[in-house]
Tab-separated table of C-alpha atoms and ligand atoms in Angstrom:
chain	number	residue	atom	x	y	z
A	1	MET	CA	-13.082	-3.659	1.440
A	2	GLN	CA	-11.182	-6.046	-0.858
A	3	GLY	CA	-7.630	-5.831	-3.251
A	4	VAL	CA	-8.465	-7.282	-6.584
A	5	ILE	CA	-6.151	-7.532	-9.193
A	6	GLY	CA	-6.841	-9.182	-12.816
A	7	VAL	CA	-4.175	-10.621	-15.175
A	8	TYR	CA	-4.145	-10.847	-18.619
A	9	ALA	CA	-1.089	-13.097	-20.027
A	10	ARG	CA	-0.224	-15.446	-22.522
A	11	GLU	CA	2.493	-16.887	-20.224
A	12	ASP	CA	2.671	-17.794	-16.706
A	13	VAL	CA	-0.650	-16.073	-15.839
A	14	GLY	CA	-1.194	-17.985	-12.388
A	15	LYS	CA	2.316	-17.133	-10.930
A	16	ARG	CA	2.328	-13.382	-12.064
A	17	SER	CA	-1.291	-13.098	-10.911
A	18	LEU	CA	-0.664	-14.222	-7.242
A	19	TYR	CA	2.304	-12.278	-7.080
A	20	THR	CA	0.710	-9.538	-7.994
A	21	LEU	CA	-2.304	-10.301	-5.574
A	22	TYR	CA	0.155	-10.638	-2.618
A	23	GLY	CA	0.327	-6.645	-2.824
A	24	VAL	CA	-3.148	-5.794	-2.224
A	25	GLN	CA	-3.436	-8.154	0.864
A	26	HIS	CA	-3.542	-5.121	3.190
A	27	ARG	CA	-7.302	-4.510	1.733
A	28	GLY	CA	-8.914	-7.678	3.335
A	29	GLN	CA	-7.256	-10.499	5.342
A	30	GLU	CA	-11.007	-12.333	5.564
A	31	SER	CA	-10.724	-14.822	2.496
A	32	ALA	CA	-8.852	-14.881	-0.565
A	33	GLY	CA	-10.162	-16.337	-4.269
A	34	ILE	CA	-8.892	-16.747	-7.973
A	35	ALA	CA	-10.282	-17.564	-11.246
A	36	ALA	CA	-8.452	-18.654	-13.866
A	37	ALA	CA	-9.828	-18.860	-17.779
A	38	GLY	CA	-8.372	-20.160	-20.949
A	39	ASP	CA	-10.360	-20.856	-24.100
A	40	ARG	CA	-12.304	-23.731	-22.606
A	41	SER	CA	-12.790	-23.132	-19.411
A	42	LEU	CA	-13.192	-21.056	-16.258
A	43	ARG	CA	-12.803	-22.400	-13.027
A	44	VAL	CA	-12.288	-20.635	-9.873
A	45	TRP	CA	-11.165	-21.424	-5.684
A	46	SER	CA	-11.691	-19.871	-2.649
A	47	ALA	CA	-11.372	-20.062	1.081
A	48	ALA	CA	-11.256	-18.085	4.335
A	49	GLY	CA	-7.838	-16.803	5.553
A	50	LEU	CA	-4.826	-14.614	4.006
A	51	VAL	CA	-3.440	-15.103	0.345
A	52	SER	CA	-0.513	-16.908	1.681
A	53	ARG	CA	-2.228	-19.351	3.455
A	54	VAL	CA	-5.089	-19.980	0.823
A	55	PHE	CA	-2.361	-20.494	-2.447
A	56	ASP	CA	0.622	-21.989	-2.532
A	57	GLU	CA	2.563	-21.237	-6.494
A	58	ARG	CA	4.030	-24.907	-5.902
A	59	TYR	CA	0.806	-26.613	-6.195
A	60	ALA	CA	-1.417	-24.077	-8.178
A	61	PRO	CA	-4.216	-25.493	-10.087
A	62	PHE	CA	-4.639	-22.145	-11.460
A	63	ASN	CA	-0.941	-22.032	-12.991
A	64	HIS	CA	-2.645	-24.315	-15.956
A	65	PRO	CA	-0.670	-23.683	-19.062
A	66	ASP	CA	-3.772	-23.167	-20.791
A	67	ASP	CA	-5.219	-20.520	-19.089
A	68	TYR	CA	-4.194	-16.715	-19.920
A	69	ILE	CA	-7.044	-15.291	-17.845
A	70	VAL	CA	-6.553	-14.769	-13.894
A	71	VAL	CA	-8.920	-12.792	-11.673
A	72	GLY	CA	-8.733	-12.773	-7.665
A	73	CYS	CA	-9.161	-11.009	-4.560
A	74	ALA	CA	-8.195	-10.043	-1.097
A	75	SER	CA	-11.174	-9.548	0.588
A	76	GLY	CA	-12.037	-8.018	3.835
A	77	GLU	CA	-16.016	-9.408	3.946
A	78	ASP	CA	-17.578	-11.155	6.234
A	79	VAL	CA	-17.546	-14.618	4.632
A	80	THR	CA	-20.791	-15.158	5.796
A	81	GLY	CA	-22.379	-13.320	2.653
A	82	GLY	CA	-20.460	-15.640	0.447
A	83	LEU	CA	-16.687	-15.858	-1.254
A	84	THR	CA	-15.324	-14.620	-4.342
A	85	PRO	CA	-14.918	-14.214	-6.784
A	86	LEU	CA	-18.413	-15.121	-7.415
A	87	ILE	CA	-19.205	-17.430	-10.484
A	88	LEU	CA	-22.533	-16.162	-13.015
A	89	GLU	CA	-23.387	-18.958	-15.285
A	90	THR	CA	-25.859	-18.314	-18.805
A	91	GLU	CA	-26.431	-20.103	-21.526
A	92	ARG	CA	-23.123	-18.231	-23.312
A	93	TYR	CA	-20.751	-17.286	-20.824
A	94	ARG	CA	-19.193	-18.066	-17.543
A	95	ILE	CA	-18.319	-15.274	-15.583
A	96	ALA	CA	-15.589	-14.704	-12.770
A	97	LEU	CA	-16.264	-11.401	-10.922
A	98	THR	CA	-15.056	-9.735	-8.084
A	99	LEU	CA	-14.915	-6.116	-7.045
A	100	ASP	CA	-14.119	-3.478	-4.233
A	101	GLY	CA	-16.884	-1.019	-3.625
A	102	TYR	CA	-20.451	-1.152	-2.786
A	103	LEU	CA	-23.424	-1.744	-4.366
A	104	PRO	CA	-27.578	-0.910	-2.817
A	105	LYS	CA	-28.673	-4.586	-1.976
A	106	LYS	CA	-31.068	-7.266	0.010
A	107	PRO	CA	-29.542	-8.177	3.178
A	108	GLY	CA	-27.250	-10.713	3.253
A	109	ASP	CA	-26.092	-9.675	-0.417
A	110	SER	CA	-22.742	-9.425	-2.032
A	111	ASN	CA	-21.631	-6.935	-3.822
A	112	GLU	CA	-21.092	-9.123	-6.584
A	113	LYS	CA	-24.244	-10.656	-6.415
A	114	ALA	CA	-25.856	-7.457	-6.534
A	115	PHE	CA	-24.179	-6.500	-9.747
A	116	PHE	CA	-24.729	-9.520	-10.717
A	117	ASP	CA	-28.491	-9.437	-10.799
A	118	VAL	CA	-28.658	-6.486	-12.929
A	119	LEU	CA	-25.787	-8.071	-15.019
A	120	LYS	CA	-27.928	-11.388	-16.072
A	121	ALA	CA	-30.877	-9.493	-16.513
A	122	LYS	CA	-28.956	-7.410	-19.480
A	123	LEU	CA	-27.668	-10.358	-20.830
A	124	GLU	CA	-30.941	-11.635	-21.429
A	125	GLY	CA	-30.969	-9.389	-24.899
A	126	THR	CA	-27.704	-9.133	-25.598
A	127	SER	CA	-23.909	-9.558	-25.644
A	128	ILE	CA	-21.662	-9.492	-22.422
A	129	VAL	CA	-19.843	-5.583	-24.036
A	130	PRO	CA	-23.149	-3.899	-24.233
A	131	ALA	CA	-24.621	-5.966	-21.355
A	132	LEU	CA	-22.014	-4.384	-18.795
A	133	ARG	CA	-22.085	-1.235	-20.460
A	134	GLU	CA	-25.684	-1.033	-19.540
A	135	THR	CA	-25.373	-2.035	-16.125
A	136	MET	CA	-22.829	0.581	-15.454
A	137	TRP	CA	-25.869	2.504	-16.679
A	138	SER	CA	-27.819	1.460	-14.565
A	139	LEU	CA	-26.205	1.693	-11.118
A	140	PRO	CA	-26.087	5.708	-10.585
A	141	THR	CA	-25.437	5.001	-6.653
A	142	ALA	CA	-22.944	2.103	-6.877
A	143	TYR	CA	-19.466	2.540	-6.713
A	144	TYR	CA	-16.914	-0.589	-7.632
A	145	SER	CA	-13.795	-0.980	-8.620
A	146	LEU	CA	-14.116	-4.585	-10.382
A	147	VAL	CA	-12.474	-7.497	-12.466
A	148	ALA	CA	-13.961	-9.995	-14.363
A	149	ALA	CA	-12.880	-12.923	-16.491
A	150	VAL	CA	-15.702	-14.176	-18.957
A	151	LEU	CA	-15.544	-17.563	-20.527
A	152	ASP	CA	-17.440	-17.037	-23.768
A	153	LYS	CA	-18.874	-20.627	-24.447
A	154	LYS	CA	-20.234	-19.991	-27.966
A	155	ASP	CA	-16.650	-18.655	-29.475
A	156	ASN	CA	-14.659	-20.621	-27.166
A	157	HIS	CA	-12.428	-17.647	-25.739
A	158	SER	CA	-12.222	-15.514	-22.759
A	159	ILE	CA	-12.048	-11.875	-21.865
A	160	LEU	CA	-10.746	-9.924	-19.380
A	161	PHE	CA	-12.571	-6.736	-17.841
A	162	ALA	CA	-12.183	-4.212	-15.499
A	163	ALA	CA	-14.547	-1.276	-14.821
A	164	ARG	CA	-14.309	1.425	-12.402
A	165	ASP	CA	-17.649	3.503	-11.387
A	166	PRO	CA	-17.664	7.135	-12.661
A	167	ARG	CA	-16.713	8.523	-8.872
A	168	GLY	CA	-13.881	6.402	-8.999
A	169	VAL	CA	-14.156	6.170	-4.943
A	170	ARG	CA	-12.231	3.373	-4.909
A	171	PRO	CA	-8.768	3.374	-6.436
A	172	LEU	CA	-8.161	0.778	-9.709
A	173	HIS	CA	-4.674	0.653	-11.442
A	174	VAL	CA	-3.718	-0.587	-15.036
A	175	ALA	CA	-0.273	-1.571	-16.651
A	176	ARG	CA	-0.275	-2.564	-20.112
A	177	SER	CA	1.208	-3.518	-23.266
A	178	LYS	CA	0.316	-4.750	-26.731
A	179	ASP	CA	-0.401	-8.396	-25.562
A	180	LYS	CA	-0.658	-8.073	-21.794
A	181	LEU	CA	-2.834	-6.249	-19.495
A	182	PHE	CA	-2.526	-6.285	-15.546
A	183	VAL	CA	-5.027	-4.477	-13.164
A	184	ALA	CA	-4.567	-3.836	-9.118
A	185	SER	CA	-6.601	-1.895	-6.620
A	186	GLU	CA	-3.474	0.167	-6.104
A	187	SER	CA	-0.074	0.813	-7.741
A	188	ALA	CA	2.468	-0.503	-5.248
A	189	PRO	CA	1.858	-4.391	-6.515
A	190	VAL	CA	2.489	-3.324	-9.812
A	191	ASP	CA	5.767	-1.788	-8.866
A	192	VAL	CA	7.004	-5.096	-7.333
A	193	LEU	CA	6.225	-6.800	-10.197
A	194	GLU	CA	8.046	-4.348	-12.499
A	195	GLY	CA	10.862	-4.613	-9.929
A	196	MET	CA	10.700	-8.272	-11.205
A	197	GLY	CA	11.102	-7.746	-14.718
A	198	GLU	CA	8.262	-7.490	-15.599
A	199	VAL	CA	7.941	-4.436	-18.496
A	200	PHE	CA	4.842	-2.112	-19.382
A	201	ASP	CA	4.324	0.395	-22.360
A	202	ASP	CA	1.842	2.125	-20.018
A	203	ARG	CA	1.011	2.352	-16.326
A	204	ARG	CA	-2.049	4.757	-14.820
A	205	ASP	CA	-4.919	4.658	-12.851
A	206	VAL	CA	-8.086	2.973	-14.443
A	207	VAL	CA	-10.527	6.550	-15.531
A	208	PRO	CA	-13.682	6.580	-13.488
A	209	GLY	CA	-16.731	5.569	-15.435
A	210	SER	CA	-14.519	3.198	-18.277
A	211	LEU	CA	-14.203	-0.199	-19.322
A	212	ILE	CA	-11.240	-1.636	-20.448
A	213	TYR	CA	-10.876	-5.123	-22.014
A	214	ILE	CA	-8.952	-7.371	-23.667
A	215	SER	CA	-9.056	-10.641	-25.650
A	216	SER	CA	-7.070	-12.417	-28.826
A	217	GLU	CA	-8.448	-9.458	-29.946
A	218	GLY	CA	-6.559	-6.738	-28.613
A	219	ILE	CA	-7.287	-4.401	-25.909
A	220	LYS	CA	-10.102	-1.768	-26.117
A	221	GLU	CA	-11.245	0.797	-23.633
A	222	GLU	CA	-14.521	3.202	-23.749
A	223	GLN	CA	-15.910	6.307	-21.434
A	224	VAL	CA	-19.155	4.174	-20.317
A	225	LEU	CA	-20.164	6.851	-18.000
A	226	GLU	CA	-18.796	10.714	-17.764
A	227	PRO	CA	-16.139	10.650	-14.821
A	228	CYS	CA	-17.779	12.863	-11.867
A	229	PRO	CA	-14.405	12.140	-9.414
A	230	ALA	CA	-14.935	11.718	-5.975
A	231	HIS	CA	-12.128	9.559	-4.543
A	232	CYS	CA	-12.422	8.486	-1.122
A	233	ALA	CA	-10.425	10.217	1.147
A	234	PHE	CA	-9.507	7.734	3.542
A	235	GLU	CA	-7.454	6.068	0.901
A	236	TRP	CA	-4.551	8.292	1.527
A	237	VAL	CA	-5.378	8.508	5.115
A	238	TYR	CA	-5.164	4.832	6.000
A	239	PHE	CA	-6.269	2.265	3.455
A	240	GLY	CA	-4.234	2.352	1.042
A	241	ARG	CA	-0.144	1.357	0.948
A	242	PRO	CA	2.244	4.303	1.634
A	243	ASP	CA	4.226	3.344	-1.377
A	244	SER	CA	1.170	3.095	-3.732
A	245	VAL	CA	0.253	6.556	-5.772
A	246	MET	CA	-3.392	7.057	-6.336
A	247	GLU	CA	-4.289	9.692	-8.666
A	248	GLY	CA	-1.233	11.221	-9.212
A	249	LYS	CA	-0.683	11.652	-4.824
A	250	SER	CA	1.364	9.761	-3.510
A	251	VAL	CA	0.085	8.247	-0.360
A	252	HIS	CA	3.203	8.519	1.668
A	253	VAL	CA	3.610	11.873	0.965
A	254	ALA	CA	-0.104	12.882	1.668
A	255	ARG	CA	0.589	11.333	4.991
A	256	LYS	CA	3.292	13.001	5.397
A	257	ASN	CA	1.667	16.237	4.571
A	258	LEU	CA	-1.176	15.723	6.943
A	259	GLY	CA	1.502	15.337	9.976
A	260	HIS	CA	2.976	18.849	8.629
A	261	ALA	CA	-0.562	20.127	8.725
A	262	LEU	CA	-0.983	18.917	12.227
A	263	VAL	CA	2.180	21.189	13.534
A	264	LYS	CA	0.900	24.023	11.704
A	265	THR	CA	-2.886	24.180	12.701
A	266	HIS	CA	-2.099	23.683	16.194
A	267	GLY	CA	0.800	25.659	16.744
A	268	LEU	CA	2.938	22.635	18.028
A	269	LYS	CA	6.399	24.118	17.529
A	270	LYS	CA	5.614	26.775	19.941
A	271	LYS	CA	3.352	24.293	22.393
A	272	TYR	CA	6.026	21.570	22.885
A	273	GLY	CA	8.543	24.435	23.033
A	274	VAL	CA	11.442	23.310	20.452
A	275	GLU	CA	11.077	26.580	17.777
A	276	ASN	CA	14.996	26.745	19.257
A	277	GLY	CA	15.534	22.630	18.201
A	278	PRO	CA	14.748	19.298	19.851
A	279	ARG	CA	14.350	18.746	23.457
A	280	LYS	CA	15.400	15.316	25.179
A	281	ASP	CA	11.948	15.177	27.281
A	282	LEU	CA	9.707	15.088	24.094
A	283	ALA	CA	9.371	11.825	22.483
A	284	VAL	CA	7.694	11.932	18.619
A	285	ILE	CA	6.374	8.196	17.967
A	286	PRO	CA	4.040	6.492	15.841
A	287	VAL	CA	1.236	3.728	16.385
A	288	PRO	CA	2.868	1.420	14.333
A	289	ASP	CA	1.953	0.743	11.300
A	290	SER	CA	-0.839	2.915	10.369
A	291	GLY	CA	1.184	6.107	12.088
A	292	ARG	CA	4.222	6.147	10.255
A	293	SER	CA	3.978	8.260	7.569
A	294	VAL	CA	2.449	11.095	9.288
A	295	THR	CA	4.730	10.452	12.240
A	296	THR	CA	8.088	11.398	10.108
A	297	GLY	CA	5.728	14.596	8.965
A	298	VAL	CA	5.145	15.539	12.638
A	299	ALA	CA	9.048	15.444	13.152
A	300	GLU	CA	9.718	17.254	10.184
A	301	GLY	CA	7.143	19.865	11.104
A	302	LEU	CA	8.741	20.172	14.781
A	303	GLY	CA	12.430	19.912	13.431
A	304	VAL	CA	12.908	17.036	15.982
A	305	PRO	CA	13.163	13.438	15.008
A	306	ALA	CA	11.041	10.617	15.412
A	307	ASP	CA	11.459	7.517	17.480
A	308	GLU	CA	10.138	4.006	17.856
A	309	GLY	CA	8.430	4.044	21.254
A	310	ILE	CA	5.578	0.846	20.375
A	311	ILE	CA	6.102	-2.092	18.568
A	312	LYS	CA	3.691	-4.497	17.369
A	313	ASN	CA	3.317	-8.248	16.885
A	314	ALA	CA	2.679	-7.936	13.538
A	315	TYR	CA	0.911	-11.753	13.629
A	316	LEU	CA	-2.316	-11.242	15.512
A	317	GLY	CA	-3.481	-9.784	11.912
A	318	ARG	CA	-6.391	-6.691	12.268
A	319	THR	CA	-8.128	-6.139	15.429
A	320	TYR	CA	-10.618	-3.244	13.937
A	321	LEU	CA	-13.443	-5.790	12.583
A	322	ILE	CA	-13.969	-6.876	15.925
A	323	TYR	CA	-17.524	-5.992	17.154
A	324	ASP	CA	-16.947	-6.297	20.776
A	325	PRO	CA	-15.380	-3.227	22.656
A	326	ASN	CA	-13.648	-5.256	25.336
A	327	PHE	CA	-12.251	-8.140	22.922
A	328	ARG	CA	-10.903	-5.483	20.743
A	329	LYS	CA	-9.255	-3.564	23.742
A	330	THR	CA	-7.757	-7.280	24.879
A	331	ALA	CA	-6.490	-7.229	21.174
A	332	SER	CA	-5.345	-3.695	20.905
A	333	ASP	CA	-3.295	-5.018	24.190
A	334	LEU	CA	-1.705	-8.111	23.201
A	335	LYS	CA	-0.862	-6.403	19.962
A	336	HIS	CA	1.366	-3.574	21.435
A	337	ASN	CA	4.112	-3.339	23.737
A	338	VAL	CA	6.022	-0.112	25.049
A	339	ILE	CA	9.583	0.449	24.525
A	340	ARG	CA	10.482	1.984	28.248
A	341	ALA	CA	13.680	3.402	26.986
A	342	THR	CA	11.491	5.736	24.702
A	343	VAL	CA	9.073	7.228	26.705
A	344	GLY	CA	9.953	7.048	30.245
A	345	GLY	CA	9.646	10.012	32.239
A	346	LYS	CA	9.022	11.956	28.604
A	347	LYS	CA	5.914	13.975	27.187
A	348	VAL	CA	5.084	11.630	24.263
A	349	ALA	CA	3.250	12.891	21.205
A	350	ILE	CA	2.118	9.562	19.421
A	351	CYS	CA	0.645	9.710	15.837
A	352	ASP	CA	-2.102	7.621	14.314
A	353	ASP	CA	-4.229	8.069	11.056
A	354	SER	CA	-7.620	7.988	12.421
A	355	ILE	CA	-9.712	7.514	15.882
A	356	VAL	CA	-12.861	5.953	15.200
A	357	ARG	CA	-14.549	4.447	18.276
A	358	GLY	CA	-11.411	5.439	20.343
A	359	THR	CA	-10.481	1.887	21.523
A	360	VAL	CA	-7.089	1.459	20.098
A	361	SER	CA	-5.849	5.191	21.167
A	362	GLU	CA	-6.760	4.546	24.672
A	363	SER	CA	-5.723	1.130	25.044
A	364	VAL	CA	-1.747	2.647	23.601
A	365	ALA	CA	-1.897	5.872	25.649
A	366	LYS	CA	-2.573	3.635	28.826
A	367	ASN	CA	-0.013	1.446	28.574
A	368	LEU	CA	2.483	4.554	27.549
A	369	ARG	CA	1.691	6.066	30.957
A	370	LYS	CA	2.713	2.596	32.713
A	371	ALA	CA	5.670	2.873	31.493
A	372	GLY	CA	6.345	6.317	32.961
A	373	ALA	CA	4.941	8.799	29.972
A	374	THR	CA	4.397	11.936	31.529
A	375	GLU	CA	2.025	13.307	29.367
A	376	VAL	CA	0.419	11.969	26.417
A	377	ASP	CA	-0.943	13.894	23.422
A	378	PHE	CA	-2.659	11.849	20.782
A	379	LEU	CA	-2.121	13.268	16.713
A	380	VAL	CA	-4.612	12.076	14.750
A	381	SER	CA	-4.102	12.377	10.707
A	382	TYR	CA	-8.072	12.712	9.923
A	383	ALA	CA	-10.518	15.051	10.881
A	384	PRO	CA	-13.360	14.197	13.718
A	385	ILE	CA	-15.581	11.274	12.307
A	386	PHE	CA	-19.316	12.199	12.907
A	387	TYR	CA	-20.981	10.099	9.620
A	388	PRO	CA	-20.192	6.479	9.069
A	389	CYS	CA	-19.264	5.838	5.394
A	390	PHE	CA	-22.309	5.396	3.458
A	391	SER	CA	-21.088	2.010	2.524
A	392	ASP	CA	-20.935	0.515	6.173
A	393	PRO	CA	-23.435	-0.840	7.567
A	394	ALA	CA	-22.008	-1.201	10.763
A	395	ASP	CA	-23.112	1.347	13.474
A	396	LYS	CA	-19.944	1.996	15.231
A	397	PRO	CA	-20.093	4.353	18.225
A	398	LEU	CA	-17.949	7.284	16.832
A	399	ALA	CA	-16.002	9.096	19.356
A	400	ALA	CA	-16.456	12.316	17.946
A	401	LYS	CA	-20.247	11.910	16.578
A	402	PRO	CA	-21.407	14.037	20.040
A	403	PHE	CA	-19.723	17.081	19.175
A	404	LYS	CA	-20.537	18.102	15.616
A	405	GLY	CA	-20.181	21.150	14.705
A	406	LYS	CA	-17.611	22.157	17.495
A	407	SER	CA	-14.273	23.842	15.937
A	408	VAL	CA	-11.536	20.598	16.142
A	409	GLU	CA	-9.818	22.032	18.951
A	410	GLU	CA	-12.976	21.945	20.865
A	411	ILE	CA	-13.524	18.633	19.931
A	412	GLY	CA	-10.098	17.313	20.275
A	413	ASN	CA	-10.232	17.949	24.013
A	414	LEU	CA	-14.039	16.851	24.134
A	415	VAL	CA	-12.784	13.414	23.200
A	416	ALA	CA	-9.728	13.424	25.137
A	417	GLU	CA	-12.094	13.708	28.446
A	418	ASN	CA	-13.682	10.314	27.733
A	419	LEU	CA	-10.172	9.054	27.240
A	420	PRO	CA	-9.098	9.085	31.112
A	421	SER	CA	-5.127	8.140	29.580
A	422	ILE	CA	-4.940	11.201	26.767
A	423	ASP	CA	-3.901	14.668	27.646
A	424	HIS	CA	-4.998	15.879	24.244
A	425	VAL	CA	-6.314	14.759	20.794
A	426	LEU	CA	-4.864	16.960	17.798
A	427	PHE	CA	-7.465	16.021	14.859
A	428	ASN	CA	-6.631	17.625	11.325
A	429	THR	CA	-9.492	19.567	9.552
A	430	PRO	CA	-11.114	18.680	6.406
A	431	GLU	CA	-9.551	21.451	4.885
A	432	SER	CA	-6.146	20.473	5.768
A	433	ILE	CA	-7.156	16.380	4.599
A	434	VAL	CA	-8.003	17.766	1.325
A	435	GLU	CA	-4.842	20.295	0.868
A	436	SER	CA	-2.529	17.171	2.106
A	437	ILE	CA	-3.878	15.080	-0.699
A	438	GLY	CA	-3.690	17.691	-3.454
A	439	LEU	CA	-6.369	17.298	-5.289
A	440	PRO	CA	-9.155	19.561	-6.402
A	441	LYS	CA	-12.030	19.558	-3.500
A	442	GLN	CA	-14.698	18.219	-5.845
A	443	HIS	CA	-12.765	15.655	-6.635
A	444	VAL	CA	-12.399	14.205	-3.144
A	445	CYS	CA	-15.241	12.476	-0.947
A	446	THR	CA	-15.103	13.269	2.720
A	447	TYR	CA	-18.662	12.460	3.763
A	448	CYS	CA	-17.453	10.799	6.638
A	449	ILE	CA	-16.253	13.947	8.073
A	450	THR	CA	-18.402	16.600	6.156
A	451	GLY	CA	-21.482	15.288	5.692
A	452	VAL	CA	-20.905	15.793	1.977
A	453	ASP	CA	-22.349	12.886	0.126
A	454	PRO	CA	-21.139	12.727	-3.553
A	455	PHE	CA	-23.995	10.798	-4.632
A	456	LYS	CA	-26.093	13.995	-4.196
A	457	GLY	CA	-26.413	16.594	-6.739
A	458	LYS	CA	-23.901	15.086	-9.105
A	459	ASP	CA	-26.577	12.808	-11.569
B	1	LIG	P1	-10.692	2.558	16.964
B	1	LIG	O1	-10.721	4.230	17.473
B	1	LIG	O2	-11.980	2.215	16.578
B	1	LIG	O3	-10.063	1.798	18.342
B	1	LIG	O4	-9.950	2.365	16.076
B	1	LIG	C1	-8.781	2.831	15.108
B	1	LIG	C2	-7.783	2.651	14.138
B	1	LIG	O5	-8.357	1.500	13.527
B	1	LIG	C3	-7.114	3.675	13.284
B	1	LIG	O6	-5.827	3.694	14.244
B	1	LIG	C4	-6.730	3.044	12.367
B	1	LIG	O7	-5.733	2.303	11.987
B	1	LIG	C5	-8.231	2.154	12.253
B	1	LIG	N1	-9.038	1.548	11.310
B	1	LIG	C6	-9.499	2.877	11.267
B	1	LIG	N2	-11.168	2.731	10.045
B	1	LIG	C7	-10.440	1.357	9.712
B	1	LIG	C8	-11.161	0.714	9.043
B	1	LIG	O8	-11.999	1.097	8.100
B	1	LIG	N3	-10.539	-0.373	8.477
B	1	LIG	C9	-9.828	-0.825	8.943
B	1	LIG	N4	-9.248	-2.226	9.163
B	1	LIG	N5	-9.121	-0.628	10.139
B	1	LIG	C10	-9.617	0.866	10.538
B	2	LIG	MG1	-4.067	1.397	13.317
């Protein structure tokens, strides 16, 4: 996954883009890249590491006063696939492109390379706008939230493009005024810029299937493909920032709703004996940080306070992408410490967004027990995951997969049997996920939990 940004502004484009780019860092921490363009040049800088490590505003070459377009990304893709933005050079154009999404491709190729392969062929007979349009037409099973800076070497000017596939699987937010345009994977970083004094006339999601571009001739927007939305449900459950709003639905509110749904689905008020008010021997705590919003919802639903029981060492970074299970366990152990004063001698209901393989949940629960928790229930906002995302080539051992076809209660019990430190695992149902997000069912992709493939039957 990637966080992408694009800015067209006649002043301070470098600084304003870097500020935007910081705000999408949660979508990828493997590498960072920026391309800057003006009338006569387009240059790119990228390296492995966090945005704050790769770029420094004070010494920024992309802060050149002649530039008026910057595109950037914080990438979670393996750097062996190449850094992004990727450059395509043709006789007339120099193009820097980065995208959050997935394209069918040859092994070892990046998604950007796969997009360029199609675009390059289309550019042979025509100019950039029709070529992009035709590329979108000819990629029916791809999804992309993309930004591109395009230097037209013949006319000596640059254009900023943003495009979103017709399903809108990944988010893309746009903010604009007459002579400036900001695009970002999510709304939160644009809020931050508004807080710093940036003013926009219009802010919204990029319509799925549309192409937006801005140059000295102004802003244009066209609906290249009919929208047939299939927004990834996991954006609201885990990927997105809680302070983002996607398709008009607050990520934090969706997560809190998921907490309320868990309480209702599993009759937790009765189960935990809190119908008449809180109990001193029950602790409701999050796995930080991904379990925070759902914990608030669970506590609200139960009518009991939430507490902090686990503290995360924020400097270790993400551990999810580590493939060696022993090393992942060590990484999770190193990352989380338990507050004995919260959990000692208590029944603990600990909440997180998802169980994928079960490594994090078991390692956290084991440490809760060591700190004196008498029972550990693991409450999960998402539903059991049976199918690896069609865009994820890694074959992860999914903890719930062997139990496909059973009820969420049964699956919870069976998953818990394989996680010795956990008494009960409580999942949400796919129906609750869709209801908690609040969008029509047919507009949400739930492939990993239902097997319903948004790329089948909609073309
Ligand atoms: P597991 O059950 O595989 O040990 O880990 C699950 C945890 O990893 C979840 O709590 C969630 O916070 C995080 N997670 C789930 N899916 C993803 C993903 O696609 N990418 C990243 N970076 N983290 C994820
Ligand atoms: Mg987590």
